[in-house]
Short mmCIF file of C-alpha atoms and ligand atoms in Angstrom, two decimals:
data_model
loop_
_atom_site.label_atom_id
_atom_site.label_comp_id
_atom_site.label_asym_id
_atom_site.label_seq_id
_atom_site.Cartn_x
_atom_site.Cartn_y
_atom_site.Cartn_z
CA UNK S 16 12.87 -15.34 0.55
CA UNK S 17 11.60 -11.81 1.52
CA UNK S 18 8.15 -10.59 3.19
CA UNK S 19 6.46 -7.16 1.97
CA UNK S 20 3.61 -5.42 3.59
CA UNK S 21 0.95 -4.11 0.95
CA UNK S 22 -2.38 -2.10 1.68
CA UNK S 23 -4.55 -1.89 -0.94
CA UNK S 24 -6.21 1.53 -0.14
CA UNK S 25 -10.26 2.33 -0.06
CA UNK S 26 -10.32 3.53 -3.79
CA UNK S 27 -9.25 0.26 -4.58
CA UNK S 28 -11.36 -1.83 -2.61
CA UNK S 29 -14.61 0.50 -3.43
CA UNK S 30 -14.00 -0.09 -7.35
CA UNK S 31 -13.74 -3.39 -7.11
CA UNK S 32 -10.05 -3.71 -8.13
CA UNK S 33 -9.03 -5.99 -5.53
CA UNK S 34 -8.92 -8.85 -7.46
CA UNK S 35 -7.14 -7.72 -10.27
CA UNK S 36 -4.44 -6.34 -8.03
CA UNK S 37 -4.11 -9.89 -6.11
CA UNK S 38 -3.88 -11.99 -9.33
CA UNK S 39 -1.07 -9.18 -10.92
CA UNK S 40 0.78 -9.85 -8.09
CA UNK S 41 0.55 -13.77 -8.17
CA UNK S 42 1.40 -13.93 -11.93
CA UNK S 43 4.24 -12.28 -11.45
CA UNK S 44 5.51 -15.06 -8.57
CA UNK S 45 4.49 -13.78 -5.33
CA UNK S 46 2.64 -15.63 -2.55
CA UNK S 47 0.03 -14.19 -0.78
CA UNK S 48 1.10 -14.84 2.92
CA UNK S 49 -1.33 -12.69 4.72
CA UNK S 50 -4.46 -11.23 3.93
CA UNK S 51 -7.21 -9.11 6.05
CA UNK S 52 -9.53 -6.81 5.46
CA UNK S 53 -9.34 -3.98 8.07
CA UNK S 54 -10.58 -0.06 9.12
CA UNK S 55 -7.73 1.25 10.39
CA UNK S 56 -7.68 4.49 12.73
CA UNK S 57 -5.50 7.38 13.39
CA UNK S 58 -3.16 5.76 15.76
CA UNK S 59 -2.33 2.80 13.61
CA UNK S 60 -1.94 5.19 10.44
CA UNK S 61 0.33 7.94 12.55
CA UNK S 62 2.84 4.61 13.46
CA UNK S 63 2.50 3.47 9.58
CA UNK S 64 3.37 6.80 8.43
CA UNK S 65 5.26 7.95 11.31
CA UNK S 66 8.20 9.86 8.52
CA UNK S 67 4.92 11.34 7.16
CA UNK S 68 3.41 12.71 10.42
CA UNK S 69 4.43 15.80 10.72
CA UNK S 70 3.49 16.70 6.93
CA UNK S 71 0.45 19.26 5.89
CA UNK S 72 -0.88 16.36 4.20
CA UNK S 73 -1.12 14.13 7.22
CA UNK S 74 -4.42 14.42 7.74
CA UNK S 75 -5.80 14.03 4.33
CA UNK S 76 -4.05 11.33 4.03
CA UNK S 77 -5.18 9.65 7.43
CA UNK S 78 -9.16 10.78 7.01
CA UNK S 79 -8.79 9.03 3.27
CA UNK S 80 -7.14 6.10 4.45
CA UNK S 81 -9.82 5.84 7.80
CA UNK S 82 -12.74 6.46 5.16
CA UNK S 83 -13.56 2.61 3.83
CA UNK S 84 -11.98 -0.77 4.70
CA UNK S 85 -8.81 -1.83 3.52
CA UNK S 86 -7.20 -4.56 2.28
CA UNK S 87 -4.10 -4.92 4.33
CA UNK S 88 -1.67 -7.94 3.49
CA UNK S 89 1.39 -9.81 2.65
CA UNK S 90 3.19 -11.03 0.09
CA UNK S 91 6.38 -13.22 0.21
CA UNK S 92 8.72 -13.70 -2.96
CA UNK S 93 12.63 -13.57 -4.01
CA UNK S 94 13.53 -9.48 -3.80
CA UNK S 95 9.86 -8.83 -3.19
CA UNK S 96 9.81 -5.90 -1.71
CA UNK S 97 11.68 -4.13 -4.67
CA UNK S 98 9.67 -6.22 -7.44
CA UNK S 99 6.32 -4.41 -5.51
CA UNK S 100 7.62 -0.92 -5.62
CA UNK S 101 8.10 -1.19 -9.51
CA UNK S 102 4.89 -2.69 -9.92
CA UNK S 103 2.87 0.02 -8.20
CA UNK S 104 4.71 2.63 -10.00
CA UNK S 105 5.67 6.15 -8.87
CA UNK S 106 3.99 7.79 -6.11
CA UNK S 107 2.29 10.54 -7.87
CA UNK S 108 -0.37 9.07 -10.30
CA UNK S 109 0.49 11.69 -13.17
CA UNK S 110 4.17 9.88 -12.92
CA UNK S 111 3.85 6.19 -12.94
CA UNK S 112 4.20 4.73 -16.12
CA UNK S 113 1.91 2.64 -17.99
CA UNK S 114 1.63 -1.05 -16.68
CA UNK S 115 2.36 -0.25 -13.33
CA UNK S 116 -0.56 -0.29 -10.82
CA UNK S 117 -0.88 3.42 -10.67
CA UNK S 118 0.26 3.91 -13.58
CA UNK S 119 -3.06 1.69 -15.16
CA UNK S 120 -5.71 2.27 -12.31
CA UNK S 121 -5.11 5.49 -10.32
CA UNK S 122 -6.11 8.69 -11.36
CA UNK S 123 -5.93 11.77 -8.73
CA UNK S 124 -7.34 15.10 -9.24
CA UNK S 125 -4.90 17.22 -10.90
CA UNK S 126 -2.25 18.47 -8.17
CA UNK S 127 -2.91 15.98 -5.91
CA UNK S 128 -0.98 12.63 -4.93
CA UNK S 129 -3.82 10.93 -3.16
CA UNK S 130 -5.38 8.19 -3.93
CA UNK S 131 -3.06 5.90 -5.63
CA UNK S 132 -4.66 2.67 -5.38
CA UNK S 133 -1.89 0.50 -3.04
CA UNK S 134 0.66 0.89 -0.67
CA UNK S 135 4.28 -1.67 -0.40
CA UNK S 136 7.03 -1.12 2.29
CA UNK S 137 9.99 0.54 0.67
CA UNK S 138 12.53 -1.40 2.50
CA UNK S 139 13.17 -4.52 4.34
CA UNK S 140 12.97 -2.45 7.40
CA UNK S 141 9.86 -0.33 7.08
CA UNK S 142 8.74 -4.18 5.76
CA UNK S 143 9.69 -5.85 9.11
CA UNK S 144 8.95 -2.82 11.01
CA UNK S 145 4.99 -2.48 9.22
CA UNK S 146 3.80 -6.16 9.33
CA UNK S 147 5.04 -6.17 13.14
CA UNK S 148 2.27 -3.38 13.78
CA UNK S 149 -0.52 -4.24 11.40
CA UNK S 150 -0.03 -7.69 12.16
CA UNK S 151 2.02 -8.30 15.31
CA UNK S 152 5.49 -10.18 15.99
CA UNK S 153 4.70 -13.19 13.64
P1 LIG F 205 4.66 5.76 -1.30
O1 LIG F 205 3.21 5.48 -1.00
O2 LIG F 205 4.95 5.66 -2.76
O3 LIG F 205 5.61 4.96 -0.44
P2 LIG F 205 5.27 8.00 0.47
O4 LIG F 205 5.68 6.99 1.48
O5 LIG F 205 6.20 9.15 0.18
O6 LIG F 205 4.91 7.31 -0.93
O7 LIG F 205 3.87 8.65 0.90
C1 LIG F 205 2.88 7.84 1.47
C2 LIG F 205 1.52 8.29 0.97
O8 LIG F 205 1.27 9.63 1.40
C3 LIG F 205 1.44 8.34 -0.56
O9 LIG F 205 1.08 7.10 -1.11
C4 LIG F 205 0.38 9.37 -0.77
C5 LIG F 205 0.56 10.34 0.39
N1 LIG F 205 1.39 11.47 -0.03
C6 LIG F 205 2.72 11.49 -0.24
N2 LIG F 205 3.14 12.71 -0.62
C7 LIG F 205 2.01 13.48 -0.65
C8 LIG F 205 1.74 14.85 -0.97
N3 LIG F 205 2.73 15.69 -1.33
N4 LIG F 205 0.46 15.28 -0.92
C9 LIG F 205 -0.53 14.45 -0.54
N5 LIG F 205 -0.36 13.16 -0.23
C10 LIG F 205 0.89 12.68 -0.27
MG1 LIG F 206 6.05 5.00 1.55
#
């Protein structure tokens, strides 16, 4: 059994998608093992994205994310932090396909990655490593 870290980012939560999100992820298997909603701030979001820190975008990125509350959380399931990644789709709105997360909800202006809906740790280390600081040694 494998833990994930998700965020479900302030477009989300402002169009009322939260739901939705929650129950794809439960039909598909997954338990919800934490859930919070939280405003994060700048120091919390430079450790979160600390490979992402140095980037032009960085600060974008952080102001969007500081913006509205978020839906932080976890979900636990067999090979769930893989089976998250393909449900959220690729990175870039314009590129994730059709029934994925992104792929069905997110739309970002034309150029632009940000936002896309969710977040999900992209290994079991950034997993381990990202529900240790959003939510402490458990
Ligand atoms: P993911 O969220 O799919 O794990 P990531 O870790 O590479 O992608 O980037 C984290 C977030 O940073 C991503 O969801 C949106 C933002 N981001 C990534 N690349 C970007 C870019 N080139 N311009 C603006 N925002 C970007
Ligand atoms: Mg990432």
């Amino acid at each position: 059994m494998e833990e994930t870290f998700f965020i479900l980012k302030p477009d989300a939560v402002e169009r009322g998608l939260v739901g939705e999100i929650l129950q794809r992820a439960e039909r598909r298997g997954f338990t919800i093992s934490r859930l919070e909603v939280r405003k994060a701030d700048r120091a919390i979001l430079a450790a979160h994205y600390e490979d992402l820190a140095d980037k032009p975008f960085f600060d974008g990125l952080a102001d969007f994310m500081m913006s509205r509350p978020l839906v932080i959380g976890t979900f636990s399931g067999n090979d769930v932090i893989k089976s998250w990644r393909q449900m959220l789709g690729a990175t870039n709105p314009a590129d994730s396909a059709p029934g994925t997360i992104r792929g069905d909800f997110a739309m970002a202006p034309s150029g632009t990655v940000m936002p896309n809906i969710a977040h999900g740790s992209d290994s079991p280390e950034s997993a381990q490593r990202e529900i240790a600081l959003w939510f402490g040694q458990a």
